[in-house]
Short mmCIF file of C-alpha atoms and ligand atoms in Angstrom, two decimals:
data_model
loop_
_atom_site.label_atom_id
_atom_site.label_comp_id
_atom_site.label_asym_id
_atom_site.label_seq_id
_atom_site.Cartn_x
_atom_site.Cartn_y
_atom_site.Cartn_z
CA MET A 1 -29.91 -17.44 126.31
CA ARG A 2 -28.00 -17.99 123.07
CA PRO A 3 -25.69 -20.99 123.26
CA THR A 4 -22.60 -18.83 122.78
CA GLN A 5 -23.12 -16.86 126.00
CA THR A 6 -21.77 -17.81 129.39
CA PRO A 7 -24.50 -18.08 132.02
CA LYS A 8 -24.91 -15.29 134.59
CA THR A 9 -27.47 -16.96 136.84
CA TYR A 10 -28.07 -20.53 137.97
CA ARG A 11 -30.64 -22.71 139.71
CA VAL A 12 -29.90 -26.15 141.16
CA LYS A 13 -32.87 -28.46 141.72
CA SER A 14 -32.14 -31.55 143.80
CA PHE A 15 -34.31 -34.66 144.04
CA GLY A 16 -33.88 -37.89 145.98
CA CYS A 17 -31.86 -38.47 149.09
CA GLN A 18 -30.03 -36.13 151.44
CA MET A 19 -26.75 -36.93 149.72
CA ASN A 20 -28.17 -35.32 146.61
CA VAL A 21 -29.14 -32.28 148.67
CA TYR A 22 -25.53 -32.11 149.89
CA ASP A 23 -24.20 -32.47 146.32
CA GLY A 24 -26.65 -29.81 145.13
CA ASP A 25 -25.35 -27.37 147.77
CA ARG A 26 -21.76 -28.09 146.77
CA MET A 27 -22.58 -27.52 143.08
CA ALA A 28 -24.23 -24.21 143.98
CA GLU A 29 -21.10 -23.17 145.89
CA LEU A 30 -18.96 -24.13 142.92
CA LEU A 31 -21.09 -22.14 140.48
CA ALA A 32 -21.10 -19.12 142.80
CA GLU A 33 -17.31 -19.29 142.89
CA GLN A 34 -17.34 -19.04 139.08
CA GLY A 35 -19.17 -15.73 139.41
CA ILE A 36 -22.56 -17.19 138.47
CA ALA A 37 -25.28 -15.87 140.78
CA PRO A 38 -28.31 -17.73 142.10
CA ALA A 39 -31.38 -16.80 140.00
CA PRO A 40 -33.83 -14.66 141.97
CA GLU A 41 -36.99 -16.48 143.11
CA GLY A 42 -39.54 -16.63 140.29
CA GLU A 43 -37.08 -15.60 137.57
CA ASP A 44 -35.66 -17.81 134.81
CA ALA A 45 -32.07 -18.94 135.31
CA ASP A 46 -29.50 -19.01 132.48
CA LEU A 47 -28.20 -22.35 133.77
CA VAL A 48 -30.36 -25.04 135.36
CA VAL A 49 -28.87 -28.10 137.05
CA LEU A 50 -31.32 -30.96 137.54
CA ASN A 51 -29.75 -33.09 140.27
CA THR A 52 -31.68 -36.30 139.73
CA CYS A 53 -32.60 -39.51 141.55
CA HIS A 54 -32.87 -42.97 140.00
CA ILE A 55 -34.08 -44.97 142.98
CA ARG A 56 -37.64 -45.59 141.76
CA GLU A 57 -39.24 -45.46 138.33
CA LYS A 58 -41.30 -42.33 139.01
CA ALA A 59 -38.25 -40.44 140.23
CA ALA A 60 -36.36 -41.21 137.01
CA GLU A 61 -39.26 -40.34 134.68
CA LYS A 62 -39.59 -36.97 136.34
CA VAL A 63 -36.37 -35.83 134.69
CA TYR A 64 -37.89 -35.76 131.23
CA SER A 65 -40.99 -33.86 132.29
CA ASP A 66 -38.77 -31.38 134.14
CA ILE A 67 -36.63 -30.86 131.05
CA GLY A 68 -39.79 -30.22 129.01
CA ARG A 69 -41.04 -27.71 131.56
CA LEU A 70 -37.87 -25.65 131.30
CA ARG A 71 -38.69 -24.65 127.72
CA ARG A 72 -39.62 -20.95 127.63
CA GLU A 73 -42.54 -19.35 125.80
CA ASP A 74 -40.27 -18.20 122.96
CA GLY A 75 -39.12 -21.79 122.45
CA SER A 76 -35.66 -21.24 123.92
CA SER A 77 -34.25 -23.19 126.84
CA PRO A 78 -31.76 -22.38 129.57
CA LEU A 79 -28.42 -24.18 129.53
CA ILE A 80 -29.47 -27.50 131.09
CA ALA A 81 -27.18 -29.85 133.01
CA VAL A 82 -28.51 -33.19 134.21
CA ALA A 83 -26.59 -34.35 137.28
CA GLY A 84 -27.11 -37.03 139.92
CA CYS A 85 -27.99 -40.70 139.68
CA VAL A 86 -30.11 -40.61 136.49
CA ALA A 87 -27.20 -38.88 134.76
CA GLN A 88 -24.90 -41.67 135.90
CA ALA A 89 -27.26 -44.47 134.90
CA GLU A 90 -28.80 -43.10 131.71
CA GLY A 91 -26.49 -40.38 130.48
CA GLU A 92 -26.48 -41.55 126.88
CA GLU A 93 -30.26 -41.95 126.69
CA ILE A 94 -30.73 -38.45 128.07
CA MET A 95 -28.40 -36.98 125.46
CA ALA A 96 -30.26 -38.89 122.72
CA ARG A 97 -33.77 -38.14 123.96
CA ALA A 98 -33.42 -34.54 125.14
CA PRO A 99 -31.55 -32.24 122.71
CA SER A 100 -31.97 -29.27 125.06
CA VAL A 101 -29.69 -30.98 127.60
CA LYS A 102 -26.14 -29.73 127.02
CA MET A 103 -24.37 -31.37 129.96
CA VAL A 104 -24.66 -34.73 131.69
CA VAL A 105 -22.57 -35.04 134.84
CA GLY A 106 -22.38 -37.92 137.32
CA PRO A 107 -22.30 -37.69 141.13
CA GLN A 108 -18.52 -38.24 141.27
CA ALA A 109 -17.62 -35.80 138.49
CA TYR A 110 -19.49 -32.58 139.26
CA HIS A 111 -16.35 -30.73 140.36
CA ARG A 112 -15.63 -30.54 136.62
CA LEU A 113 -18.77 -28.47 135.94
CA PRO A 114 -16.87 -25.20 135.32
CA GLU A 115 -15.02 -26.66 132.29
CA MET A 116 -18.18 -28.33 131.07
CA ILE A 117 -20.04 -25.02 131.24
CA ARG A 118 -17.30 -23.36 129.19
CA ASP A 119 -17.61 -26.07 126.52
CA ALA A 120 -21.40 -25.98 126.58
CA SER A 121 -21.38 -22.18 126.26
CA GLU A 122 -19.50 -22.68 123.00
CA GLY A 123 -22.29 -24.91 121.76
CA LYS A 124 -20.80 -28.33 122.59
CA ARG A 125 -22.71 -31.11 124.34
CA VAL A 126 -20.63 -32.78 127.04
CA THR A 127 -20.96 -35.90 129.18
CA ASP A 128 -18.83 -36.76 132.21
CA THR A 129 -19.87 -39.81 134.20
CA ASP A 130 -16.36 -40.83 135.25
CA MET A 131 -15.67 -41.98 138.75
CA PRO A 132 -12.19 -40.45 138.86
CA ALA A 133 -9.57 -41.44 141.41
CA GLU A 134 -8.97 -37.80 142.33
CA THR A 135 -11.88 -36.92 144.51
CA LYS A 136 -14.32 -34.14 143.84
CA PHE A 137 -14.02 -33.09 147.48
CA ASP A 138 -10.45 -31.89 146.92
CA ALA A 139 -11.53 -29.71 144.02
CA LEU A 140 -14.61 -28.12 145.57
CA PRO A 141 -14.52 -24.70 147.22
CA ARG A 142 -14.39 -24.42 151.02
CA ARG A 143 -17.67 -24.24 152.94
CA ARG A 144 -18.54 -20.64 153.73
CA ARG A 145 -22.25 -20.50 154.52
CA SER A 146 -24.52 -22.66 156.57
CA GLY A 147 -27.91 -22.59 158.23
CA PRO A 148 -28.33 -24.01 161.75
CA THR A 149 -28.50 -27.55 160.36
CA ALA A 150 -26.01 -28.87 157.83
CA PHE A 151 -25.27 -32.07 155.96
CA LEU A 152 -21.78 -33.50 155.73
CA THR A 153 -21.15 -36.42 153.37
CA VAL A 154 -18.59 -38.69 155.04
CA GLN A 155 -19.04 -41.85 153.01
CA GLU A 156 -20.26 -42.57 149.51
CA GLY A 157 -21.24 -45.60 147.52
CA CYS A 158 -22.44 -49.05 148.37
CA ASP A 159 -21.00 -52.57 148.17
CA LYS A 160 -24.11 -54.32 149.46
CA PHE A 161 -25.91 -54.98 146.18
CA CYS A 162 -29.44 -55.47 147.46
CA THR A 163 -31.15 -57.08 144.47
CA TYR A 164 -33.68 -54.28 143.96
CA CYS A 165 -31.34 -51.29 144.24
CA VAL A 166 -29.51 -49.04 141.75
CA VAL A 167 -27.28 -47.25 144.23
CA PRO A 168 -24.21 -49.54 143.87
CA TYR A 169 -24.34 -48.82 140.12
CA THR A 170 -25.02 -45.08 140.26
CA ARG A 171 -22.76 -44.21 143.18
CA GLY A 172 -20.03 -46.81 142.85
CA ALA A 173 -18.12 -48.66 145.56
CA GLU A 174 -17.99 -47.71 149.24
CA VAL A 175 -15.47 -44.95 149.86
CA SER A 176 -14.80 -43.16 153.15
CA ARG A 177 -13.61 -39.57 153.10
CA PRO A 178 -10.43 -38.95 155.13
CA HIS A 179 -10.83 -38.08 158.78
CA ALA A 180 -8.84 -34.81 158.65
CA ASP A 181 -10.94 -33.46 155.72
CA LEU A 182 -14.13 -34.19 157.63
CA ILE A 183 -13.00 -32.52 160.83
CA ASP A 184 -11.95 -29.52 158.76
CA GLU A 185 -15.24 -29.32 156.85
CA ALA A 186 -17.24 -29.75 160.07
CA LYS A 187 -15.32 -26.91 161.75
CA ARG A 188 -15.95 -24.66 158.77
CA LEU A 189 -19.65 -25.47 158.81
CA VAL A 190 -19.81 -24.64 162.51
CA GLU A 191 -17.89 -21.38 161.96
CA SER A 192 -20.44 -20.57 159.23
CA GLY A 193 -23.43 -21.07 161.51
CA ALA A 194 -24.17 -24.80 161.75
CA ARG A 195 -25.21 -26.00 165.21
CA GLU A 196 -26.28 -29.45 164.08
CA ILE A 197 -24.46 -31.65 161.57
CA THR A 198 -25.96 -34.75 159.99
CA LEU A 199 -23.27 -37.11 158.74
CA LEU A 200 -24.33 -38.66 155.45
CA GLY A 201 -23.52 -41.80 153.53
CA GLN A 202 -25.35 -44.41 151.48
CA ASN A 203 -24.03 -46.67 154.26
CA VAL A 204 -22.80 -44.05 156.67
CA ASN A 205 -21.91 -46.51 159.40
CA ALA A 206 -19.52 -48.30 157.03
CA TRP A 207 -17.26 -45.23 157.40
CA THR A 208 -13.72 -46.09 158.47
CA GLY A 209 -10.64 -43.95 158.80
CA GLU A 210 -7.56 -43.13 160.77
CA ASP A 211 -7.45 -40.48 163.45
CA ALA A 212 -4.66 -37.90 163.74
CA LYS A 213 -2.47 -40.45 165.52
CA GLY A 214 -2.96 -43.04 162.80
CA ARG A 215 -5.29 -45.27 164.80
CA ALA A 216 -8.09 -47.01 162.91
CA ILE A 217 -11.48 -45.63 163.88
CA GLY A 218 -15.09 -46.20 162.86
CA LEU A 219 -18.03 -43.83 162.69
CA ASP A 220 -18.31 -43.77 166.49
CA GLY A 221 -14.73 -42.50 166.71
CA LEU A 222 -15.47 -39.77 164.18
CA ILE A 223 -18.62 -38.75 166.08
CA ARG A 224 -16.65 -38.63 169.32
CA GLU A 225 -14.15 -36.21 167.76
CA LEU A 226 -16.82 -34.03 166.20
CA ALA A 227 -18.49 -33.85 169.59
CA GLY A 228 -15.34 -32.01 170.75
CA ILE A 229 -16.11 -29.01 168.50
CA PRO A 230 -17.36 -26.56 171.14
CA ASP A 231 -20.08 -24.74 169.19
CA LEU A 232 -21.48 -27.87 167.58
CA ALA A 233 -24.51 -28.82 169.63
CA ARG A 234 -25.97 -31.82 167.84
CA ILE A 235 -24.78 -34.72 165.69
CA ARG A 236 -26.92 -37.10 163.65
CA TYR A 237 -26.11 -39.68 160.99
CA THR A 238 -27.99 -41.39 158.18
CA THR A 239 -28.45 -43.89 156.44
CA SER A 240 -27.08 -46.86 158.26
CA HIS A 241 -27.07 -50.53 157.36
CA PRO A 242 -27.82 -53.18 160.01
CA ASN A 243 -24.62 -55.09 159.19
CA ASP A 244 -22.45 -52.07 159.99
CA MET A 245 -24.00 -51.33 163.41
CA THR A 246 -20.84 -51.96 165.43
CA GLU A 247 -20.64 -52.43 169.20
CA GLY A 248 -18.83 -49.09 169.40
CA LEU A 249 -21.50 -47.21 167.47
CA ILE A 250 -24.28 -48.72 169.58
CA ALA A 251 -22.41 -47.80 172.76
CA ALA A 252 -21.85 -44.26 171.43
CA HIS A 253 -25.59 -43.68 171.65
CA GLY A 254 -25.36 -44.04 175.42
CA GLU A 255 -22.09 -42.17 175.83
CA ILE A 256 -22.04 -39.09 173.59
CA GLY A 257 -24.49 -36.45 174.74
CA LYS A 258 -24.34 -34.53 171.44
CA LEU A 259 -25.33 -37.63 169.46
CA MET A 260 -29.08 -37.29 169.14
CA PRO A 261 -31.35 -40.16 170.23
CA PHE A 262 -32.49 -41.12 166.75
CA LEU A 263 -31.56 -44.06 164.54
CA HIS A 264 -32.66 -44.61 160.97
CA LEU A 265 -32.03 -48.30 160.32
CA PRO A 266 -33.78 -49.59 157.20
CA VAL A 267 -35.02 -53.18 157.33
CA GLN A 268 -37.10 -53.38 154.08
CA ALA A 269 -39.18 -56.44 155.02
CA GLY A 270 -40.21 -58.55 158.00
CA ASN A 271 -39.73 -62.00 156.48
CA ASP A 272 -36.46 -63.92 156.22
CA ARG A 273 -37.17 -65.51 152.83
CA VAL A 274 -37.89 -62.08 151.33
CA LEU A 275 -34.83 -60.55 153.03
CA LYS A 276 -32.69 -63.30 151.55
CA ALA A 277 -34.14 -62.75 148.07
CA MET A 278 -33.38 -59.04 148.55
CA ASN A 279 -29.79 -59.99 149.48
CA ARG A 280 -30.11 -57.97 152.68
CA SER A 281 -27.69 -60.24 154.59
CA HIS A 282 -29.50 -59.74 157.88
CA THR A 283 -32.51 -61.58 159.28
CA VAL A 284 -35.56 -60.28 161.12
CA ASP A 285 -34.11 -61.66 164.31
CA SER A 286 -30.61 -60.18 163.89
CA TYR A 287 -32.22 -56.81 163.10
CA LEU A 288 -34.42 -56.93 166.21
CA ARG A 289 -31.43 -57.88 168.33
CA ILE A 290 -29.57 -54.78 167.14
CA LEU A 291 -32.53 -52.59 168.07
CA LYS A 292 -32.67 -54.18 171.49
CA ARG A 293 -29.00 -53.35 172.11
CA VAL A 294 -29.46 -49.79 170.86
CA ARG A 295 -32.43 -49.36 173.17
CA ALA A 296 -30.42 -50.74 176.08
CA ALA A 297 -27.71 -48.14 175.35
CA ARG A 298 -30.18 -45.28 174.89
CA PRO A 299 -33.65 -46.13 176.20
CA ASP A 300 -35.41 -43.07 174.75
CA ILE A 301 -34.05 -43.59 171.21
CA ALA A 302 -36.48 -42.87 168.36
CA LEU A 303 -36.33 -45.57 165.70
CA SER A 304 -36.92 -45.13 162.02
CA GLY A 305 -36.74 -47.45 159.02
CA ASP A 306 -37.42 -48.01 155.33
CA PHE A 307 -39.78 -50.62 153.91
CA ILE A 308 -40.47 -52.01 150.46
CA VAL A 309 -43.80 -53.75 149.81
CA GLY A 310 -44.42 -56.07 146.88
CA PHE A 311 -40.89 -57.33 146.29
CA PRO A 312 -41.14 -60.06 143.59
CA GLY A 313 -42.63 -63.23 145.07
CA GLU A 314 -43.78 -61.60 148.35
CA SER A 315 -46.84 -63.59 149.46
CA ASP A 316 -49.72 -62.26 151.57
CA ALA A 317 -48.39 -64.16 154.57
CA GLU A 318 -44.89 -62.76 154.06
CA PHE A 319 -46.31 -59.25 153.90
CA GLU A 320 -48.17 -59.92 157.16
CA ASP A 321 -44.76 -60.64 158.69
CA THR A 322 -43.75 -57.07 157.83
CA LEU A 323 -46.78 -55.78 159.74
CA GLY A 324 -45.76 -58.05 162.61
CA LEU A 325 -42.26 -56.54 162.64
CA VAL A 326 -43.73 -53.03 162.69
CA ASP A 327 -45.89 -53.97 165.68
CA ALA A 328 -42.88 -55.44 167.46
CA VAL A 329 -40.67 -52.36 166.99
CA GLY A 330 -42.97 -49.38 167.48
CA TYR A 331 -41.21 -46.97 165.09
CA ALA A 332 -41.17 -43.21 165.67
CA GLN A 333 -41.30 -42.61 161.90
CA CYS A 334 -40.62 -44.53 158.69
CA PHE A 335 -40.46 -44.39 154.92
CA SER A 336 -42.31 -47.03 152.91
CA PHE A 337 -42.33 -47.66 149.17
CA LYS A 338 -43.89 -49.88 146.55
CA TYR A 339 -41.27 -52.05 144.92
CA SER A 340 -40.14 -50.49 141.65
CA PRO A 341 -38.26 -52.66 139.12
CA ARG A 342 -35.02 -50.93 138.18
CA PRO A 343 -33.24 -51.67 134.93
CA GLY A 344 -30.07 -53.72 135.40
CA THR A 345 -30.90 -54.97 138.91
CA PRO A 346 -31.42 -58.71 139.54
CA ALA A 347 -34.90 -58.30 141.04
CA ALA A 348 -36.25 -56.63 137.90
CA THR A 349 -36.16 -59.94 136.03
CA MET A 350 -37.30 -62.17 138.89
CA ASP A 351 -40.48 -64.25 138.46
CA ASP A 352 -43.65 -63.36 140.26
CA GLN A 353 -43.67 -59.58 139.96
CA ILE A 354 -46.51 -58.38 142.19
CA PRO A 355 -49.55 -56.69 140.56
CA ALA A 356 -49.93 -52.95 141.18
CA ALA A 357 -53.29 -53.34 142.95
CA VAL A 358 -51.78 -55.77 145.48
CA MET A 359 -48.88 -53.39 146.12
CA ASP A 360 -51.30 -50.48 146.60
CA GLU A 361 -53.28 -52.38 149.17
CA ARG A 362 -50.16 -53.54 151.04
CA LEU A 363 -48.69 -50.05 151.09
CA GLN A 364 -51.93 -48.62 152.47
CA ARG A 365 -52.06 -51.16 155.27
CA LEU A 366 -48.39 -50.69 156.11
CA GLN A 367 -48.67 -46.91 156.13
CA ALA A 368 -51.76 -47.04 158.34
CA ALA A 369 -49.75 -49.08 160.88
CA LEU A 370 -46.73 -46.75 160.63
CA ASN A 371 -48.89 -43.62 161.00
CA ARG A 372 -50.57 -45.13 164.05
CA ASP A 373 -47.17 -45.75 165.65
CA GLN A 374 -45.83 -42.31 164.73
CA LEU A 375 -48.80 -40.65 166.44
CA ALA A 376 -48.39 -42.96 169.44
CA PHE A 377 -44.69 -42.05 169.67
CA ASN A 378 -45.51 -38.33 169.50
CA LYS A 379 -48.24 -38.67 172.13
CA ALA A 380 -45.89 -40.57 174.41
CA SER A 381 -43.49 -37.61 174.34
CA LEU A 382 -46.04 -35.14 175.73
CA GLY A 383 -44.99 -33.64 179.04
CA ARG A 384 -41.31 -34.11 178.16
CA THR A 385 -38.94 -31.21 178.53
CA CYS A 386 -36.31 -31.00 175.82
CA ASP A 387 -34.21 -28.67 173.66
CA VAL A 388 -35.42 -27.59 170.24
CA LEU A 389 -33.03 -26.28 167.62
CA VAL A 390 -34.84 -23.38 165.94
CA GLU A 391 -34.66 -23.73 162.14
CA ARG A 392 -37.10 -21.13 160.82
CA LYS A 393 -40.11 -18.89 161.37
CA GLY A 394 -43.57 -20.47 161.41
CA LYS A 395 -46.68 -19.28 159.58
CA HIS A 396 -48.15 -17.42 162.54
CA PRO A 397 -46.69 -14.24 164.07
CA GLY A 398 -44.11 -15.05 166.74
CA GLN A 399 -44.15 -18.75 165.86
CA TRP A 400 -40.95 -20.76 165.40
CA LEU A 401 -40.25 -24.20 163.95
CA GLY A 402 -37.50 -26.60 164.90
CA LYS A 403 -36.67 -30.19 165.79
CA SER A 404 -36.70 -32.11 169.02
CA PRO A 405 -33.79 -34.46 169.82
CA TRP A 406 -36.03 -37.25 168.47
CA LEU A 407 -36.32 -35.44 165.10
CA GLN A 408 -39.94 -34.46 165.66
CA SER A 409 -41.07 -31.17 164.09
CA VAL A 410 -41.89 -28.83 166.94
CA HIS A 411 -43.61 -25.44 166.85
CA PHE A 412 -43.84 -22.86 169.62
CA THR A 413 -44.43 -19.14 170.10
CA GLY A 414 -42.14 -16.73 171.93
CA GLU A 415 -38.79 -14.97 171.93
CA ALA A 416 -36.29 -16.88 169.81
CA GLN A 417 -34.00 -16.69 166.81
CA VAL A 418 -33.00 -19.07 164.08
CA GLY A 419 -30.08 -21.16 165.39
CA ASP A 420 -31.11 -20.93 169.07
CA LEU A 421 -31.37 -24.04 171.18
CA VAL A 422 -34.37 -23.41 173.37
CA ARG A 423 -35.84 -25.39 176.22
CA VAL A 424 -39.50 -26.35 175.75
CA GLU A 425 -42.17 -28.60 177.15
CA LEU A 426 -43.97 -30.71 174.55
CA THR A 427 -47.67 -30.07 175.01
CA GLU A 428 -49.80 -31.26 172.07
CA ALA A 429 -49.16 -34.01 169.52
CA GLY A 430 -50.32 -34.45 165.94
CA PRO A 431 -49.16 -37.15 163.55
CA ASN A 432 -46.55 -34.90 161.91
CA SER A 433 -45.77 -32.21 164.45
CA ILE A 434 -45.82 -31.27 168.11
CA ALA A 435 -46.81 -28.04 169.82
CA ALA A 436 -44.57 -26.89 172.64
CA ARG A 437 -44.36 -24.26 175.39
CA LEU A 438 -41.19 -22.21 175.60
CA LEU A 439 -39.51 -22.52 179.00
CA GLU A 440 -36.26 -20.54 178.81
CA THR A 441 -33.47 -19.88 176.33
CA ALA A 442 -30.59 -22.22 177.02
CA PRO A 443 -27.23 -20.47 177.24
CA ALA A 444 -25.60 -20.53 173.80
N1 SAH B 1 -28.55 -47.51 151.85
C1 SAH B 1 -29.81 -47.44 152.44
C2 SAH B 1 -30.95 -47.04 151.52
C3 SAH B 1 -30.75 -46.27 150.30
S1 SAH B 1 -32.11 -46.15 149.19
C4 SAH B 1 -30.13 -48.81 153.01
O1 SAH B 1 -29.67 -49.82 152.55
O2 SAH B 1 -30.89 -48.89 153.90
C5 SAH B 1 -33.44 -45.60 150.20
C6 SAH B 1 -34.58 -46.54 150.26
O3 SAH B 1 -35.22 -46.62 149.00
C7 SAH B 1 -34.22 -47.97 150.58
O4 SAH B 1 -34.01 -48.17 151.94
C8 SAH B 1 -35.41 -48.73 150.07
O5 SAH B 1 -36.42 -48.81 151.03
C9 SAH B 1 -35.91 -47.84 148.92
N2 SAH B 1 -35.65 -48.46 147.62
C10 SAH B 1 -34.45 -48.73 147.05
N3 SAH B 1 -34.62 -49.33 145.86
C11 SAH B 1 -35.95 -49.46 145.66
C12 SAH B 1 -36.75 -50.01 144.62
N4 SAH B 1 -36.21 -50.57 143.54
N5 SAH B 1 -38.09 -49.96 144.76
C13 SAH B 1 -38.65 -49.40 145.85
N6 SAH B 1 -37.95 -48.87 146.87
C14 SAH B 1 -36.60 -48.90 146.78
FE1 SF4 B 2 -29.24 -49.97 148.04
FE2 SF4 B 2 -28.94 -52.03 149.67
FE3 SF4 B 2 -26.89 -50.43 149.17
FE4 SF4 B 2 -28.92 -49.58 150.64
S1 SF4 B 2 -27.52 -51.26 151.16
S2 SF4 B 2 -27.93 -48.48 149.00
S3 SF4 B 2 -30.66 -50.55 149.67
S4 SF4 B 2 -27.89 -51.77 147.71
FE1 F3S B 3 -31.66 -41.37 144.52
FE2 F3S B 3 -29.11 -41.60 143.97
FE3 F3S B 3 -29.87 -40.88 146.39
S1 F3S B 3 -30.71 -42.92 143.25
S2 F3S B 3 -31.81 -41.94 146.62
S3 F3S B 3 -30.20 -39.74 144.53
S4 F3S B 3 -28.15 -42.16 145.88
#
C-alpha cells in the first residue's frame, strides 16, 4: 500500500492478557465501523495493529521481530500501528527504531485510531499515549457480535505497585467503569450471542460503583445484577488481588448459581520475606486464610494462581516455601513465570538478581508440582455430572469442545451446537483436557 491510500482491510494481533484481547476486539469493531474490513485468512492486510504486552522481556522484544516480519517481498509494509502496553511504555523508542511503524497508540487512547489512520494515510507518523479523562468506552461503537463466551472489561489499571510489575505504569491508576454502562454492555453481548461473560480487570475485584438507586456496591453486587440477565448462563471474573477479596465477594461464590466455581487469585511466592520485597501487601498466611473462606463458601471451587520464581534475592529455602504453598493449596491450574527485570520498576535494580540457570531449575520444579496437581484435580472430577458450554467443533467428526464450570477443557461427541449448555458426565482425565459422555441437552 502506498502511504497516501486509506486502508481497506485490517488485522489486529493481540498479545498478553485477556484485557488486551478485549481491547483488540474493540479496536476491530471500531475499524469495521470505519468501513475497513477484516483481511481474509492468509492474505496481507493494508493495516496491521500489533496490540502488544510489556509484562516480561520476551513479550516486549517480540514486537520488533513482528514488525520485521510484516515487511513484504517487494520491500513495502502495511500501515502498522503499535498498540497496547509496549506502545504506552516505549512509544518513542518504537518510533525511533522502527520507521515502518506509522502509529503508536496506548491502551487508553485507541478510540482515537480513526483520526490517526487518516493522518497516517497522508504520510504522517502519529503517537497518542494520553490517558484522557474522557473514556474510550464512551467513544467506542456498541457491541454487536459475540461468540458464546465474551470478555467485559469492568475495571482498568492498578494502584498496587508490586515492585516487579509494569502494569501500574502502562495501564495507569485503578478506574472502575460505571455500573449502568456495564449492565448495558453485558445485555448487548447476551443479545449478540454470549452465554458466558468473564468480567475483566487488572484488579477486577477492586471494582466499585453505584447501583441504579445510588447505593455503593462492589464486584459481588455487580455480579448479582448481571446474574439477573435471563439468557446469561455463566459469570466469571479475573484477575483478582488477595487484598480486594471482600466478605461479600467470597459469600457470592456460595450464593450466586451463575457465578462459576473458579477463582484465579495470584500469590506470586510462598515466603513472607519475598512477598514483602515484592510489595504484595499480603502474607502467605493471610492468602491461605482467604482460600479457606472461599472453600467454605463453595467447597468445589477450582483454585488458580500466578507464580514468579527467581525474584531478586530469593534463596533456595525461600523457593522451597513456594513449593510448600503449592502442596498446601492443591491448585486446579496455574501460571508460573521466571522473574523478568522490567525497566523502571524497583526490582530491576535490586541486588542479588538470580542467575538464569537457577531460575530455569526452579521453574521446572514448580511446574512439575503444578502439573501434578492439575492432573490430580482433573482425575478427582471423574464421575461428576456437570454442564459444559459448547465453544467450538473438535478435530474429530461429531466432536465438540467446551468448558466445565471449573474451567476445564472438555471434549465429547454427540448432538450439539456452539452455544449450547449440555449435561455431561466426565469420564477420562488428561493433564490439559477431559473426555466426557453426553447425557442430555439442558433446556436453553
Ligand atoms: N494484577 C494481577 C496480575 C497481572 S500480571 C495480579 O496482581 O495478580 C500477570 C502475572 O504476570 C502476574 O501475576 C505475575 O505472576 C506475572 N508477572 C508480572 N510481572 C512480572 C515480571 N516482571 N516477571 C515475571 N512475571 C511477571
Ligand atoms: Fe502488577 Fe501487582 Fe498490579 Fe498485579 S497487583 S498488576 S502484579 S502491580
Ligand atoms: Fe501485558 Fe499489559 Fe496485559 S503488560 S499482561 S498486556 S496489562
